[in-house]
Short mmCIF file of C-alpha atoms in Angstrom, two decimals:
data_model
loop_
_atom_site.label_atom_id
_atom_site.label_comp_id
_atom_site.label_asym_id
_atom_site.label_seq_id
_atom_site.Cartn_x
_atom_site.Cartn_y
_atom_site.Cartn_z
CA MET A 1 -8.83 -36.81 -0.70
CA THR A 2 -10.78 -33.58 -1.29
CA LEU A 3 -11.81 -30.82 1.07
CA ASP A 4 -15.34 -29.45 1.23
CA LEU A 5 -15.37 -25.71 0.50
CA ASN A 6 -18.44 -25.30 2.71
CA LYS A 7 -16.66 -26.80 5.71
CA LEU A 8 -13.63 -24.61 5.01
CA GLY A 9 -15.94 -21.60 4.96
CA HIS A 10 -17.32 -22.67 8.32
CA LEU A 11 -13.80 -22.82 9.76
CA ILE A 12 -12.99 -19.35 8.41
CA ALA A 13 -16.16 -17.94 9.97
CA VAL A 14 -15.42 -19.47 13.37
CA ALA A 15 -11.90 -18.03 13.31
CA GLU A 16 -13.03 -14.58 12.18
CA GLU A 17 -15.89 -14.39 14.67
CA GLY A 18 -13.84 -15.79 17.54
CA GLY A 19 -16.29 -18.54 18.42
CA PHE A 20 -19.20 -20.72 17.38
CA THR A 21 -22.09 -18.54 18.56
CA ARG A 22 -21.44 -15.52 16.36
CA ALA A 23 -20.18 -17.68 13.49
CA ALA A 24 -23.37 -19.76 13.56
CA ARG A 25 -25.46 -16.60 13.48
CA ARG A 26 -23.44 -15.27 10.53
CA LEU A 27 -23.80 -18.55 8.64
CA HIS A 28 -27.49 -19.00 9.54
CA LEU A 29 -26.73 -22.38 11.11
CA SER A 30 -27.37 -23.84 14.52
CA GLN A 31 -24.33 -24.06 16.79
CA GLN A 32 -24.69 -27.84 16.82
CA ALA A 33 -24.65 -28.03 13.01
CA LEU A 34 -21.61 -25.76 12.85
CA SER A 35 -19.75 -27.73 15.52
CA THR A 36 -20.55 -30.98 13.72
CA SER A 37 -19.20 -29.53 10.47
CA ILE A 38 -15.91 -28.46 12.09
CA ARG A 39 -15.52 -31.86 13.77
CA ALA A 40 -16.05 -33.55 10.41
CA LEU A 41 -13.43 -31.29 8.83
CA GLU A 42 -10.94 -32.16 11.59
CA ARG A 43 -11.53 -35.86 10.93
CA GLU A 44 -10.92 -35.32 7.21
CA VAL A 45 -7.70 -33.41 7.86
CA GLY A 46 -6.59 -35.82 10.57
CA VAL A 47 -5.59 -33.23 13.20
CA GLU A 48 -7.32 -30.79 15.53
CA LEU A 49 -7.74 -27.31 14.11
CA LEU A 50 -9.26 -25.49 17.10
CA ASP A 51 -8.51 -25.50 20.82
CA ARG A 52 -11.88 -25.44 22.53
CA ALA A 53 -10.52 -25.62 26.09
CA GLY A 54 -10.91 -22.60 28.30
CA ALA A 55 -13.16 -19.58 27.97
CA LYS A 56 -11.73 -18.46 24.65
CA LEU A 57 -11.53 -20.53 21.46
CA THR A 58 -8.05 -20.61 19.93
CA VAL A 59 -7.11 -21.48 16.36
CA LEU A 60 -4.25 -24.00 16.42
CA PRO A 61 -1.27 -23.70 14.02
CA ALA A 62 -2.73 -26.38 11.74
CA GLY A 63 -5.97 -24.42 11.64
CA GLU A 64 -4.16 -21.18 10.81
CA ALA A 65 -2.35 -22.87 7.93
CA LEU A 66 -5.55 -24.41 6.58
CA ILE A 67 -7.44 -21.11 6.87
CA ALA A 68 -4.74 -19.26 4.90
CA ASP A 69 -5.06 -21.77 2.06
CA ALA A 70 -8.85 -21.95 2.40
CA ARG A 71 -9.18 -18.22 1.77
CA LEU A 72 -7.23 -18.64 -1.46
CA LEU A 73 -9.37 -21.61 -2.49
CA HIS A 74 -12.57 -19.67 -1.81
CA GLY A 75 -11.26 -16.71 -3.79
CA ALA A 76 -10.27 -18.87 -6.74
CA ALA A 77 -13.66 -20.62 -6.67
CA ARG A 78 -15.49 -17.28 -6.53
CA SER A 79 -13.46 -15.90 -9.42
CA ALA A 80 -14.08 -19.04 -11.51
CA LEU A 81 -17.82 -18.95 -10.77
CA LEU A 82 -18.22 -15.29 -11.75
CA ARG A 83 -16.19 -15.77 -14.92
CA ALA A 84 -18.25 -18.83 -15.94
CA ARG A 85 -21.46 -16.87 -15.39
CA ARG A 86 -20.25 -13.99 -17.55
CA ILE A 87 -19.25 -16.34 -20.35
CA GLY A 88 -22.51 -18.31 -20.12
CA ARG A 89 -24.55 -15.10 -20.30
CA GLY A 90 -22.52 -13.73 -23.19
CA GLU A 91 -21.28 -10.82 -21.09
CA ALA A 92 -17.96 -9.07 -21.65
CA ASP A 93 -15.03 -10.15 -19.50
CA VAL A 94 -14.52 -7.22 -17.10
CA LEU A 95 -11.12 -6.76 -15.46
CA ARG A 96 -11.67 -5.67 -11.84
CA ILE A 97 -8.76 -3.47 -10.76
CA GLY A 98 -7.95 -2.01 -7.37
CA HIS A 99 -5.22 0.52 -6.65
CA THR A 100 -3.73 1.87 -3.44
CA PRO A 101 -3.59 5.63 -2.69
CA ALA A 102 0.14 5.51 -3.53
CA VAL A 103 -0.89 5.11 -7.18
CA THR A 104 -2.72 8.28 -8.17
CA GLY A 105 -5.89 8.43 -10.21
CA ASP A 106 -3.98 10.28 -12.95
CA GLU A 107 -1.42 7.47 -13.12
CA VAL A 108 -4.16 4.83 -13.31
CA THR A 109 -5.92 6.80 -16.05
CA ALA A 110 -2.71 7.16 -18.06
CA LEU A 111 -2.04 3.43 -17.69
CA LEU A 112 -5.56 2.53 -18.82
CA HIS A 113 -5.27 4.78 -21.88
CA ARG A 114 -2.00 3.09 -22.83
CA VAL A 115 -3.58 -0.34 -22.44
CA HIS A 116 -6.69 0.62 -24.40
CA ASP A 117 -4.52 1.86 -27.26
CA VAL A 118 -3.35 -1.76 -27.61
CA GLN A 119 -6.48 -3.54 -26.35
CA PRO A 120 -9.41 -1.23 -27.26
CA GLU A 121 -12.04 -3.87 -26.43
CA LEU A 122 -10.80 -4.45 -22.88
CA SER A 123 -13.41 -3.54 -20.26
CA THR A 124 -12.26 -2.44 -16.80
CA GLN A 125 -13.70 -1.48 -13.42
CA VAL A 126 -11.38 0.50 -11.13
CA ASN A 127 -11.60 1.53 -7.48
CA GLN A 128 -9.22 2.62 -4.76
CA ARG A 129 -8.39 0.28 -1.87
CA TYR A 130 -6.05 0.64 1.09
CA PRO A 131 -3.21 -1.93 0.99
CA GLY A 132 -4.85 -4.41 3.38
CA GLU A 133 -8.16 -4.10 1.57
CA LEU A 134 -6.42 -4.60 -1.76
CA THR A 135 -4.85 -7.85 -0.56
CA ASP A 136 -8.15 -9.05 0.90
CA GLY A 137 -10.00 -8.26 -2.33
CA LEU A 138 -7.48 -10.17 -4.44
CA VAL A 139 -7.48 -13.19 -2.13
CA ALA A 140 -11.29 -13.21 -1.93
CA GLY A 141 -11.70 -13.17 -5.71
CA GLU A 142 -13.33 -9.73 -5.67
CA LEU A 143 -10.48 -8.20 -7.69
CA ASP A 144 -8.49 -9.54 -10.63
CA LEU A 145 -5.55 -7.12 -10.40
CA GLY A 146 -4.04 -4.72 -7.90
CA LEU A 147 -1.83 -1.69 -8.60
CA CYS A 148 0.47 -0.61 -5.79
CA ARG A 149 3.96 0.41 -4.71
CA GLY A 150 6.25 -1.39 -2.33
CA MET A 151 3.77 -4.07 -1.20
CA THR A 152 5.12 -7.54 -0.49
CA PRO A 153 2.76 -10.11 -2.05
CA ASP A 154 0.89 -12.20 0.49
CA ARG A 155 0.76 -15.97 0.14
CA GLY A 156 -0.99 -16.95 -3.07
CA LEU A 157 -0.35 -13.62 -4.80
CA VAL A 158 2.29 -12.82 -7.39
CA ALA A 159 3.71 -9.49 -8.52
CA THR A 160 5.42 -7.87 -11.44
CA THR A 161 6.81 -4.39 -12.09
CA LEU A 162 4.87 -2.45 -14.73
CA ALA A 163 6.86 0.78 -14.70
CA GLN A 164 9.32 2.98 -12.83
CA HIS A 165 7.98 6.43 -11.96
CA ARG A 166 10.15 9.40 -11.10
CA LEU A 167 9.97 10.58 -7.51
CA ARG A 168 9.49 14.32 -6.91
CA VAL A 169 8.93 16.69 -3.98
CA ALA A 170 5.63 18.45 -3.27
CA VAL A 171 5.57 21.60 -1.12
CA ALA A 172 2.93 24.20 -0.34
CA ALA A 173 3.02 27.22 -2.66
CA ASP A 174 4.32 29.43 0.18
CA HIS A 175 7.06 27.01 1.26
CA ARG A 176 10.62 28.34 1.19
CA LEU A 177 11.51 25.82 -1.54
CA ALA A 178 8.50 26.56 -3.74
CA ARG A 179 10.30 29.01 -6.04
CA ARG A 180 12.90 26.44 -6.99
CA ASP A 181 12.62 24.02 -9.90
CA SER A 182 14.55 21.22 -8.23
CA VAL A 183 15.95 20.07 -4.92
CA GLU A 184 18.54 17.49 -3.98
CA LEU A 185 17.44 14.68 -1.72
CA TRP A 186 20.01 15.43 0.99
CA GLU A 187 18.54 18.94 1.35
CA LEU A 188 15.43 17.39 2.87
CA ALA A 189 17.30 16.20 5.97
CA ASP A 190 15.85 18.97 8.18
CA GLU A 191 12.34 18.83 6.72
CA THR A 192 9.28 16.90 7.89
CA ILE A 193 8.14 14.43 5.24
CA VAL A 194 4.49 13.40 5.09
CA VAL A 195 3.84 9.67 4.51
CA TRP A 196 0.64 7.65 4.25
CA GLY A 197 1.52 4.50 6.16
CA LEU A 198 3.43 3.81 9.34
CA PRO A 199 7.03 2.54 9.05
CA GLY A 200 7.19 -1.23 9.30
CA ARG A 201 3.53 -1.49 8.32
CA SER A 202 3.73 0.11 4.88
CA GLY A 203 6.10 -1.20 2.24
CA TYR A 204 5.91 2.08 0.34
CA THR A 205 6.76 4.17 3.41
CA ASP A 206 9.69 1.86 4.10
CA LEU A 207 10.82 2.31 0.48
CA LEU A 208 10.74 6.12 0.80
CA ILE A 209 12.62 6.01 4.11
CA GLU A 210 15.28 3.83 2.50
CA CYS A 211 15.70 6.42 -0.30
CA CYS A 212 16.42 9.04 2.37
CA ARG A 213 18.85 6.78 4.20
CA GLN A 214 20.76 6.19 1.00
CA ALA A 215 21.08 9.97 0.73
CA GLY A 216 22.69 10.01 4.17
CA PHE A 217 19.95 10.99 6.61
CA GLU A 218 17.18 9.57 8.76
CA PRO A 219 13.97 11.36 7.76
CA ASP A 220 11.60 13.09 10.16
CA ILE A 221 8.26 11.68 9.08
CA ARG A 222 4.63 12.44 9.86
CA ARG A 223 1.68 10.26 8.91
CA ASN A 224 -0.93 12.15 6.92
CA PRO A 225 -4.10 12.36 9.07
CA ILE A 226 -6.24 12.70 5.93
CA GLN A 227 -6.13 9.33 4.22
CA GLY A 228 -7.24 8.46 0.68
CA THR A 229 -6.61 11.90 -0.87
CA PRO A 230 -4.17 12.60 -3.75
CA PRO A 231 -0.59 12.61 -2.41
CA VAL A 232 0.19 16.16 -3.55
CA THR A 233 -2.61 17.53 -1.35
CA ALA A 234 -0.92 16.29 1.84
CA VAL A 235 1.21 19.45 2.10
CA GLN A 236 -1.60 21.98 1.69
CA GLY A 237 -1.55 24.49 4.52
CA THR A 238 1.58 22.99 6.12
CA GLY A 239 5.29 23.57 6.12
CA ASP A 240 5.91 19.90 5.43
CA LEU A 241 6.80 18.23 2.17
CA ALA A 242 5.86 14.98 0.48
CA LEU A 243 7.62 12.61 -1.90
CA VAL A 244 5.25 12.14 -4.82
CA THR A 245 5.18 10.83 -8.39
CA ALA A 246 3.20 13.76 -9.83
CA ALA A 247 4.50 15.88 -12.71
CA ALA A 248 6.70 18.86 -11.88
CA GLY A 249 5.02 22.27 -11.66
CA PRO A 250 1.91 23.73 -10.01
CA ALA A 251 -0.64 21.29 -8.58
CA ALA A 252 -3.84 21.24 -6.53
CA GLY A 253 -5.17 24.42 -8.08
CA GLY A 254 -1.91 26.29 -7.54
CA THR A 255 -1.78 25.66 -3.78
CA VAL A 256 1.07 23.16 -4.22
CA ARG A 257 4.25 23.12 -6.27
CA VAL A 258 6.03 19.93 -7.33
CA LEU A 259 9.82 20.10 -7.70
CA ASP A 260 12.17 17.76 -9.51
CA LEU A 261 14.27 15.62 -7.17
CA LEU A 262 17.98 15.29 -7.87
CA PRO A 263 19.59 12.98 -8.57
CA PRO A 264 16.64 11.39 -10.39
CA THR A 265 15.10 8.74 -8.16
CA PHE A 266 12.52 6.20 -9.31
CA VAL A 267 9.94 4.09 -7.51
CA PRO A 268 8.20 1.03 -9.00
CA LEU A 269 4.60 0.60 -10.02
CA HIS A 270 3.66 -2.99 -9.17
CA ALA A 271 0.82 -5.23 -10.29
CA LEU A 272 -0.47 -7.95 -7.95
CA TRP A 273 -2.83 -10.80 -8.75
CA PRO A 274 -3.94 -14.21 -7.43
CA GLN A 275 -1.56 -16.87 -8.67
CA HIS A 276 -4.06 -19.67 -9.27
CA THR A 277 -6.78 -17.86 -11.18
CA ASN A 278 -7.35 -17.58 -14.90
CA SER A 279 -8.09 -14.22 -16.53
CA PRO A 280 -7.44 -13.63 -20.25
CA ALA A 281 -8.37 -9.97 -19.67
CA ARG A 282 -5.65 -9.69 -17.04
CA GLU A 283 -3.12 -11.31 -19.36
CA ASP A 284 -4.02 -8.82 -22.10
CA PHE A 285 -3.75 -5.93 -19.64
CA LEU A 286 -0.34 -6.99 -18.33
CA ALA A 287 1.03 -7.55 -21.83
CA ALA A 288 -0.06 -4.07 -22.90
CA ALA A 289 0.86 -2.30 -19.65
CA THR A 290 4.37 -3.60 -19.05
CA GLU A 291 6.94 -1.13 -20.26
CA ALA A 292 9.85 -2.49 -22.21
#
């Protein structure tokens, strides 16, 4: 038995739009045609996928499970189609990379230079995505590889650790700690630490909080209201501090100073990718990027 990708796409649209009317408009179908397609899919699967009773349509557990897998199937099909087109047209295989704000542009650039030293012909396209967007892009086949910290791979994605980066402390240039070269982690117990994601919703924030707990204190945290900017800039004009992976010394045009953290503490750089897709360019990248 095989499943029709078009019908699966119809089911995804109905679930995302919350009903047949908006989904039909999105798909440029009549509501009757869309309803017929979903009924046919339910017959193929052998169980109901949607609860149509009441004023609001509800996706049943079987439908939720099928949609999760359907998104992966659509992403794999999209990735395969684009790769076949590139090969057929004689175009270079381009590795599409996304990275979260927790991985700085400087770190991505350094990683790409290291990879290109080994694989000089490798072509890449890089852009920043928030964690949820990164996952969606990988699942949808829009990205071949994601670079992140502390993210738990969603279903259908796999991860590996490329490197361990040293964690440091960023403070504004006029902060009381700014004249020091280093600070011990326990000394931050009375400070406010800027983070980029909310606890319980950001794996990287949870990782940083756990580092503080291991040092014996529960950190006072504040979510950065300016999202998407380099981590060291989060402390500009504040008395707060941030845990960053930038090099020690002056940063952000001298408005910030980065201090070594003692004892040395490291956080992982992770790579994520869709498990059931083929990408020789990604394999070359991972082989060159992984530190021994």
